[in-house]
Short mmCIF file of C-alpha atoms in Angstrom, two decimals:
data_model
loop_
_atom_site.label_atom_id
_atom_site.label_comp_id
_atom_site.label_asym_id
_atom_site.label_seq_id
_atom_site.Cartn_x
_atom_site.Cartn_y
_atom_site.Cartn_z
CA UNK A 93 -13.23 4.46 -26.02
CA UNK A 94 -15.05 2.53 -28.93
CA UNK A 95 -15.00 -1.11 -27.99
CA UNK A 96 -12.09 -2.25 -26.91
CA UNK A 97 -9.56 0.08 -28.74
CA UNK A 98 -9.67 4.06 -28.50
CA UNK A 99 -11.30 5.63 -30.72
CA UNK A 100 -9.52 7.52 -33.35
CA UNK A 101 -10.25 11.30 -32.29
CA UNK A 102 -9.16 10.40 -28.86
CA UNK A 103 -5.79 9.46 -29.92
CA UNK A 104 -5.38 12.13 -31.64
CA UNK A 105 -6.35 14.21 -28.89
CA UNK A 106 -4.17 12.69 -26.48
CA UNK A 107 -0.84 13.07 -29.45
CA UNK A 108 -1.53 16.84 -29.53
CA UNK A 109 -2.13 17.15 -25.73
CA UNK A 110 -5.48 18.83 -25.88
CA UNK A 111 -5.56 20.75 -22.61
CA UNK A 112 -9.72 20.07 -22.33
CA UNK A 113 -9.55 16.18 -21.92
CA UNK A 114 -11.46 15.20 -18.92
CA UNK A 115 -8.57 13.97 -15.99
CA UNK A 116 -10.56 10.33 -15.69
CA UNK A 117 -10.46 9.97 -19.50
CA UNK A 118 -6.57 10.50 -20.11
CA UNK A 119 -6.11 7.86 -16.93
CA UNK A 120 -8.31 5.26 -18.44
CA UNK A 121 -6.63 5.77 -22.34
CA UNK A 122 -3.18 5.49 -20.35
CA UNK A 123 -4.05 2.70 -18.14
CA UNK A 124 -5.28 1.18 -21.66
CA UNK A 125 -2.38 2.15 -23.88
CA UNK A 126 -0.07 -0.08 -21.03
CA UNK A 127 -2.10 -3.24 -22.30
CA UNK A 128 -2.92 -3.08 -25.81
CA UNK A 129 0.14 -2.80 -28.16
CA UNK A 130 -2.13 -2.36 -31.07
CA UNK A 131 -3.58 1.26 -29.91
CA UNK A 132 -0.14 1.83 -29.11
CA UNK A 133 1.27 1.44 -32.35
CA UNK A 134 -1.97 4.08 -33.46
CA UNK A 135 -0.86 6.75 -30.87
CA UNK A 136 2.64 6.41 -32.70
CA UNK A 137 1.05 7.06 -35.78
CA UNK A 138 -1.13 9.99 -34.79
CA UNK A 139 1.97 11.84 -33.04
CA UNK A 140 3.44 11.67 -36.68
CA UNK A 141 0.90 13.29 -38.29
CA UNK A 142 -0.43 15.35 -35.80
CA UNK A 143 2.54 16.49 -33.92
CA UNK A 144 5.06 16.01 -36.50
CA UNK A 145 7.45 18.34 -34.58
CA UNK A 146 7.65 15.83 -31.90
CA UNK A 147 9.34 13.01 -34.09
CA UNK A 148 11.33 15.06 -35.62
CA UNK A 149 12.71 16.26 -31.63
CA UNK A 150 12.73 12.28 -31.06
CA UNK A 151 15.04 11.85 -34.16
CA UNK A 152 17.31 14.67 -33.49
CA UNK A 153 17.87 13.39 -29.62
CA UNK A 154 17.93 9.68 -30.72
CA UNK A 155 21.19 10.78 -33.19
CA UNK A 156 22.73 12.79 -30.42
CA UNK A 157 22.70 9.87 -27.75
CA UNK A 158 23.33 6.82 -30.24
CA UNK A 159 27.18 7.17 -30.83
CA UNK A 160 27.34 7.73 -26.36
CA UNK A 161 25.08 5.01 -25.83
CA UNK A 162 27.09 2.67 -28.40
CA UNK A 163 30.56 3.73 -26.47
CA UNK A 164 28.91 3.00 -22.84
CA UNK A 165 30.14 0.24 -20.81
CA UNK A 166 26.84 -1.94 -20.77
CA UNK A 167 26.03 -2.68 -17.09
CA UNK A 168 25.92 -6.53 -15.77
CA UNK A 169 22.37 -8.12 -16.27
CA UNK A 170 20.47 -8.19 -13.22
CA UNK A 171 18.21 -10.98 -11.99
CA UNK A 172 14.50 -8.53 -11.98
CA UNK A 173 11.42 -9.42 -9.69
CA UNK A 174 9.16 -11.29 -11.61
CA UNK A 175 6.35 -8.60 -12.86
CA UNK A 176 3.74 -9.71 -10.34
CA UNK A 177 5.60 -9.06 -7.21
CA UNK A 178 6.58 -5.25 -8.76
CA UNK A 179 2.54 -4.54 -9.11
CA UNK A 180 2.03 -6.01 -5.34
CA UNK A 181 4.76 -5.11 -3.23
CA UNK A 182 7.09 -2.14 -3.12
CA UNK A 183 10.75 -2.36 -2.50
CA UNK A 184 10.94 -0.08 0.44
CA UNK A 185 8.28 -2.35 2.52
CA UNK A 186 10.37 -5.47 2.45
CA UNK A 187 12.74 -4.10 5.81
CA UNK A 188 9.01 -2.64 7.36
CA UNK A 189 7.59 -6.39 6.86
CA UNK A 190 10.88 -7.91 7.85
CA UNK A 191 10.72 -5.82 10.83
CA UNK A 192 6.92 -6.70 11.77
CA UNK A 193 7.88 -10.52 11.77
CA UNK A 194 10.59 -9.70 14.35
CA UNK A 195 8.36 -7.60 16.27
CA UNK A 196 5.90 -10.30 16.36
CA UNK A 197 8.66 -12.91 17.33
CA UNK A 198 9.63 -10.99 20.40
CA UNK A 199 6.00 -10.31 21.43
CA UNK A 200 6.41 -14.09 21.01
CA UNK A 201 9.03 -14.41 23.07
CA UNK A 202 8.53 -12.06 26.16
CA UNK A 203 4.93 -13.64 26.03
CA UNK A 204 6.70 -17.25 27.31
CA UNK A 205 10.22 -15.76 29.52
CA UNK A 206 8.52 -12.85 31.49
CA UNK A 207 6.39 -13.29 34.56
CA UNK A 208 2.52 -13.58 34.24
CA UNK A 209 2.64 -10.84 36.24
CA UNK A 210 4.61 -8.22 33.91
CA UNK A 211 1.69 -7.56 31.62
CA UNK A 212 -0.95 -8.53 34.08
CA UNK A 213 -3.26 -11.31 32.53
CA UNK A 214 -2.79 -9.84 28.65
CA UNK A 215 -0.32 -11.58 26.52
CA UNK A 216 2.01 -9.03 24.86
CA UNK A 217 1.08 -10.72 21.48
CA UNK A 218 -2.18 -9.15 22.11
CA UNK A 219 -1.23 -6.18 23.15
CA UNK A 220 0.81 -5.59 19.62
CA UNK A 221 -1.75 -7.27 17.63
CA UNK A 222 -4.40 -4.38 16.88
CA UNK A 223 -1.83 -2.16 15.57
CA UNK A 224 0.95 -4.39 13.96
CA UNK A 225 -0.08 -4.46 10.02
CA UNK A 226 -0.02 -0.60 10.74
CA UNK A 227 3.71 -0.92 10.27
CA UNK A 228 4.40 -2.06 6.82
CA UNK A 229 0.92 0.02 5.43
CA UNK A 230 2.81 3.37 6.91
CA UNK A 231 5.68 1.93 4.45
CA UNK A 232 3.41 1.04 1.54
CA UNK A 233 2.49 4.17 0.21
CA UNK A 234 5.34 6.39 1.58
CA UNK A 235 6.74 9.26 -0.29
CA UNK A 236 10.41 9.81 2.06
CA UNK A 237 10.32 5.50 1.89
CA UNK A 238 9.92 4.70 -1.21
CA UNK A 239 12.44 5.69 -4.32
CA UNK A 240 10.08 5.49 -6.90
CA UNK A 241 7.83 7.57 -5.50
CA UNK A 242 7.00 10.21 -8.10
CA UNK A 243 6.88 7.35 -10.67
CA UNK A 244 4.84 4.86 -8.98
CA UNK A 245 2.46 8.04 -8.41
CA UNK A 246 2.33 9.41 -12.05
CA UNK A 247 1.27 6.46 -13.23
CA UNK A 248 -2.55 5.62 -14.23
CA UNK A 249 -2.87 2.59 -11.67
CA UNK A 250 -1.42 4.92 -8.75
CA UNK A 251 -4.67 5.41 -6.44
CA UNK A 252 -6.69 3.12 -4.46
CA UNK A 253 -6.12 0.38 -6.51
CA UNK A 254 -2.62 0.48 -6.02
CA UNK A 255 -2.29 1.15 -2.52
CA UNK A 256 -4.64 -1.79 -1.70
CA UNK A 257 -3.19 -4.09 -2.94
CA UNK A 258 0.14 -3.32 -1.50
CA UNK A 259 -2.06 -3.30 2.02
CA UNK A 260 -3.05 -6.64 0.90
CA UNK A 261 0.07 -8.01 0.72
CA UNK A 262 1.04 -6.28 4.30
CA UNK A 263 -1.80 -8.43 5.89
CA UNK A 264 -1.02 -11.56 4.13
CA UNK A 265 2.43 -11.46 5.65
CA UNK A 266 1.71 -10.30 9.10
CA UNK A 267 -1.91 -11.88 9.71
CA UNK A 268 -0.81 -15.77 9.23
CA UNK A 269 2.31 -14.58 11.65
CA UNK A 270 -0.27 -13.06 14.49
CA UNK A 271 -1.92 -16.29 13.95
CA UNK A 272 0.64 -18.79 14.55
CA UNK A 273 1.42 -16.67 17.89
CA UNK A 274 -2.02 -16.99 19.41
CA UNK A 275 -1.71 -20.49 18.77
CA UNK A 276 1.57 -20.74 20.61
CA UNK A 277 0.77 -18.24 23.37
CA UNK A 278 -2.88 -20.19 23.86
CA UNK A 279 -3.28 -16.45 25.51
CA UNK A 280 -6.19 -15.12 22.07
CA UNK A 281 -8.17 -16.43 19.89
CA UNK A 282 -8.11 -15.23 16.36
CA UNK A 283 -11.35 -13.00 16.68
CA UNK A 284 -9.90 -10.83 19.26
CA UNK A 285 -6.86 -9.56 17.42
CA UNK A 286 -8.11 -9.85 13.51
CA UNK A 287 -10.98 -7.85 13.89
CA UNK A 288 -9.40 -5.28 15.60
CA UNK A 289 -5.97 -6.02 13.25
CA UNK A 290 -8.88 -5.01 10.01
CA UNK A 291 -10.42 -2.29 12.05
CA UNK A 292 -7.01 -0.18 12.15
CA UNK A 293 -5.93 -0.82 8.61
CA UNK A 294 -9.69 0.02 7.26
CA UNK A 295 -9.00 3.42 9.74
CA UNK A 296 -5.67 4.38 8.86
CA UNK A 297 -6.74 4.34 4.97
CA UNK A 298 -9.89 5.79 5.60
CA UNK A 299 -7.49 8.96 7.78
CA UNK A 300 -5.36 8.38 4.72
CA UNK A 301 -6.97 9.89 2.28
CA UNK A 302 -7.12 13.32 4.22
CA UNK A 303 -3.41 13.38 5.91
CA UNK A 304 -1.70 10.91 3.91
CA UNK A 305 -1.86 7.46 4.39
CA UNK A 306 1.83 6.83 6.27
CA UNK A 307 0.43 9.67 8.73
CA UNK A 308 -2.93 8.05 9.73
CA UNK A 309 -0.91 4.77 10.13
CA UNK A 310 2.07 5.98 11.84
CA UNK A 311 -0.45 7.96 14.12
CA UNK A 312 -2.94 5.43 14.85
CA UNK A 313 0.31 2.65 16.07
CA UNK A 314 1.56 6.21 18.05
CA UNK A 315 -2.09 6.47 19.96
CA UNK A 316 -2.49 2.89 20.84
CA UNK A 317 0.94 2.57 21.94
CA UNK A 318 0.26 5.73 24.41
CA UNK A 319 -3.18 5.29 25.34
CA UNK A 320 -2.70 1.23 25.61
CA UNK A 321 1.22 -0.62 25.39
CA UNK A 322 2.64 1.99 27.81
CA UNK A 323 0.69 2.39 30.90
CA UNK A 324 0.24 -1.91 30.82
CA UNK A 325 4.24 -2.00 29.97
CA UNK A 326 4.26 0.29 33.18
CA UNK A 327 1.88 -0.81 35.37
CA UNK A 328 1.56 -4.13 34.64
CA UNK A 329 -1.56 -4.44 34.06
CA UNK A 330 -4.39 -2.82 31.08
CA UNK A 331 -6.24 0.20 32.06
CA UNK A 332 -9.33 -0.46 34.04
CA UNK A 333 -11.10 1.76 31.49
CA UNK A 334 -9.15 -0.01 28.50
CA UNK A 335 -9.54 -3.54 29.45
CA UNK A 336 -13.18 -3.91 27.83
CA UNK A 337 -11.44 -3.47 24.15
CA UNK A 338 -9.97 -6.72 25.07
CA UNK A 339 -13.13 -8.43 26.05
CA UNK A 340 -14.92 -11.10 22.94
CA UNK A 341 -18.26 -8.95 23.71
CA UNK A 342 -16.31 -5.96 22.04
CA UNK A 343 -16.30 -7.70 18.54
CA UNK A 344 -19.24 -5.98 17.22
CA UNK A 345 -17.76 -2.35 17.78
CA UNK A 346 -14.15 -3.49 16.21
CA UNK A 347 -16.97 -4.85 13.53
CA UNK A 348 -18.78 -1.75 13.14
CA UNK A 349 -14.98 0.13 12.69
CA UNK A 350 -13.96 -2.64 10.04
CA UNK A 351 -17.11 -1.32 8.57
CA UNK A 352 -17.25 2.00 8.87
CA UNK A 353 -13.66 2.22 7.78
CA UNK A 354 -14.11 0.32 4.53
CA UNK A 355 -17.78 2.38 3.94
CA UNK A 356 -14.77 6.10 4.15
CA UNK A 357 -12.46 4.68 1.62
CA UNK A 358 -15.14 3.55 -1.16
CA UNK A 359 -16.76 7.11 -0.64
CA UNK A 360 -13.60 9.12 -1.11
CA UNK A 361 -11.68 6.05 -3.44
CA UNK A 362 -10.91 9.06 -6.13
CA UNK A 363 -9.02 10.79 -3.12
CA UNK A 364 -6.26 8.29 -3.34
CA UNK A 365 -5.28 9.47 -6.85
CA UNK A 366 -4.04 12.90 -5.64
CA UNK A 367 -1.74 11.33 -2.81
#
């Protein structure tokens, strides 16, 4: 890169497909080429004159499909997602985040009609809490979810980047949700179930970027739900030997996770590109 425009070699480089580019330099020239129409226009130059063979392919295939394209029945316009919600949110998560809101509701819900004795003193808002954004991160980055898939994962901003800022928009519709319930239910404050709300989602994509990021999420709601929702669903009451992950004086450790989590993905962020 020379200033804010590729330099000339590289674009020719790139036209020819020269086999010895560096993997981080042909992601940042592509990542650039998406934003600068003038270098653009240069790469179509260079695969003229370097790769001639190319445009002539282009021109041969562009004769062929003309005359079918011309005699297609043109397809009724669409109304398309404004560009900004395609770069933040994938289609496939809309049901998973749909589906956390009603989960949430009927935490909501069996936290005021069933007896305080059914879950014991723990309000089944809490109980949900921890592991709830869990649900629409397993959806944001899932290859059998989402359509697109292959594309969205070509593509120079697929990585880290990508993936967290579709997490992002996973806690900025389930966190205000989880809030508005432990102001109804009067049963948590918001330290007790955002911490440990951050702690998973920093864990399940720090696990992601060894077993895939819908397994470490998928696994992580699994575990708690075992180890935690069950035997209180059952029992009626949490674990003796669980109930201290409930207790305020726990915050530092669900800190130290939050932590220790975000510390995993900014070590391994190039991980994320190979998903």
């Amino acid at each position: 890169m020379s200033g804010e425009h590729v330099s000339t070699r590289l674009l020719d480089d790139y036209a020819r497909g020269d086999t010895e580019m560096a993997v981080d330099v042909v992601w940042a020239l592509e990542a650039h080429l998406e934003t600068c129409a003038m270098c653009r226009s240069r790469l179509a130059a260079s695969v003229a004159t370097e790769v001639p063979g190319i445009a002539t392919l282009l021109d041969t295939v562009r004769a062929g499909l003309e005359p079918q394209l011309d005699a297609a029945v043109r397809a009724p316009s669409r109304r398309h997602r404004p560009r900004w919600l395609s770069a933040w949110l994938t289609p496939a998560t809309a049901p998973w985040l749909a589906m956390t809101v009603v989960v949430t509701l009927m935490a909501l819900l069996l936290d005021s009609l069933t007896p305080s004795t059914f879950f014991g003193d723990t309000s089944p808002v809490l109980l949900i809490a921890p592991v709830l954004p869990l649900c629409g991160v397993a959806a944001s980055w899932s290859r059998g979810l989402d359509p697109a898939y292959e594309l969205t994962a070509s593509t120079a901003r697929a990585g880290l980047p990508l993936l967290l800022r579709r997490t992002t928009t996973v806690l900025v519709v389930v966190l205000p949700g989880l809030l508005v319930a432990g102001w109804l239910t009067g049963a948590m404050t918001a330290a007790q179930w955002l911490l440990p709300s951050l702690a998973f989602t920093s864990t399940a994509l720090a696990l992601g970027g060894l077993v895939g990021v819908t397994r470490a999420a998928t696994g992580l709601a699994v575990a708690w739900g075992v180890v935690v929702v069950a035997p209180t669903w059952v029992t009626g009451h949490v674990p003796s030997a669980l109930r201290v992950v409930f207790q305020p004086g726990q915050l530092p450790v669900w800190g130290l996770l939050l932590a220790l989590g975000i510390g995993a993905v900014i070590a391994r962020r190039n991980a994320y590109s190979t998903l």
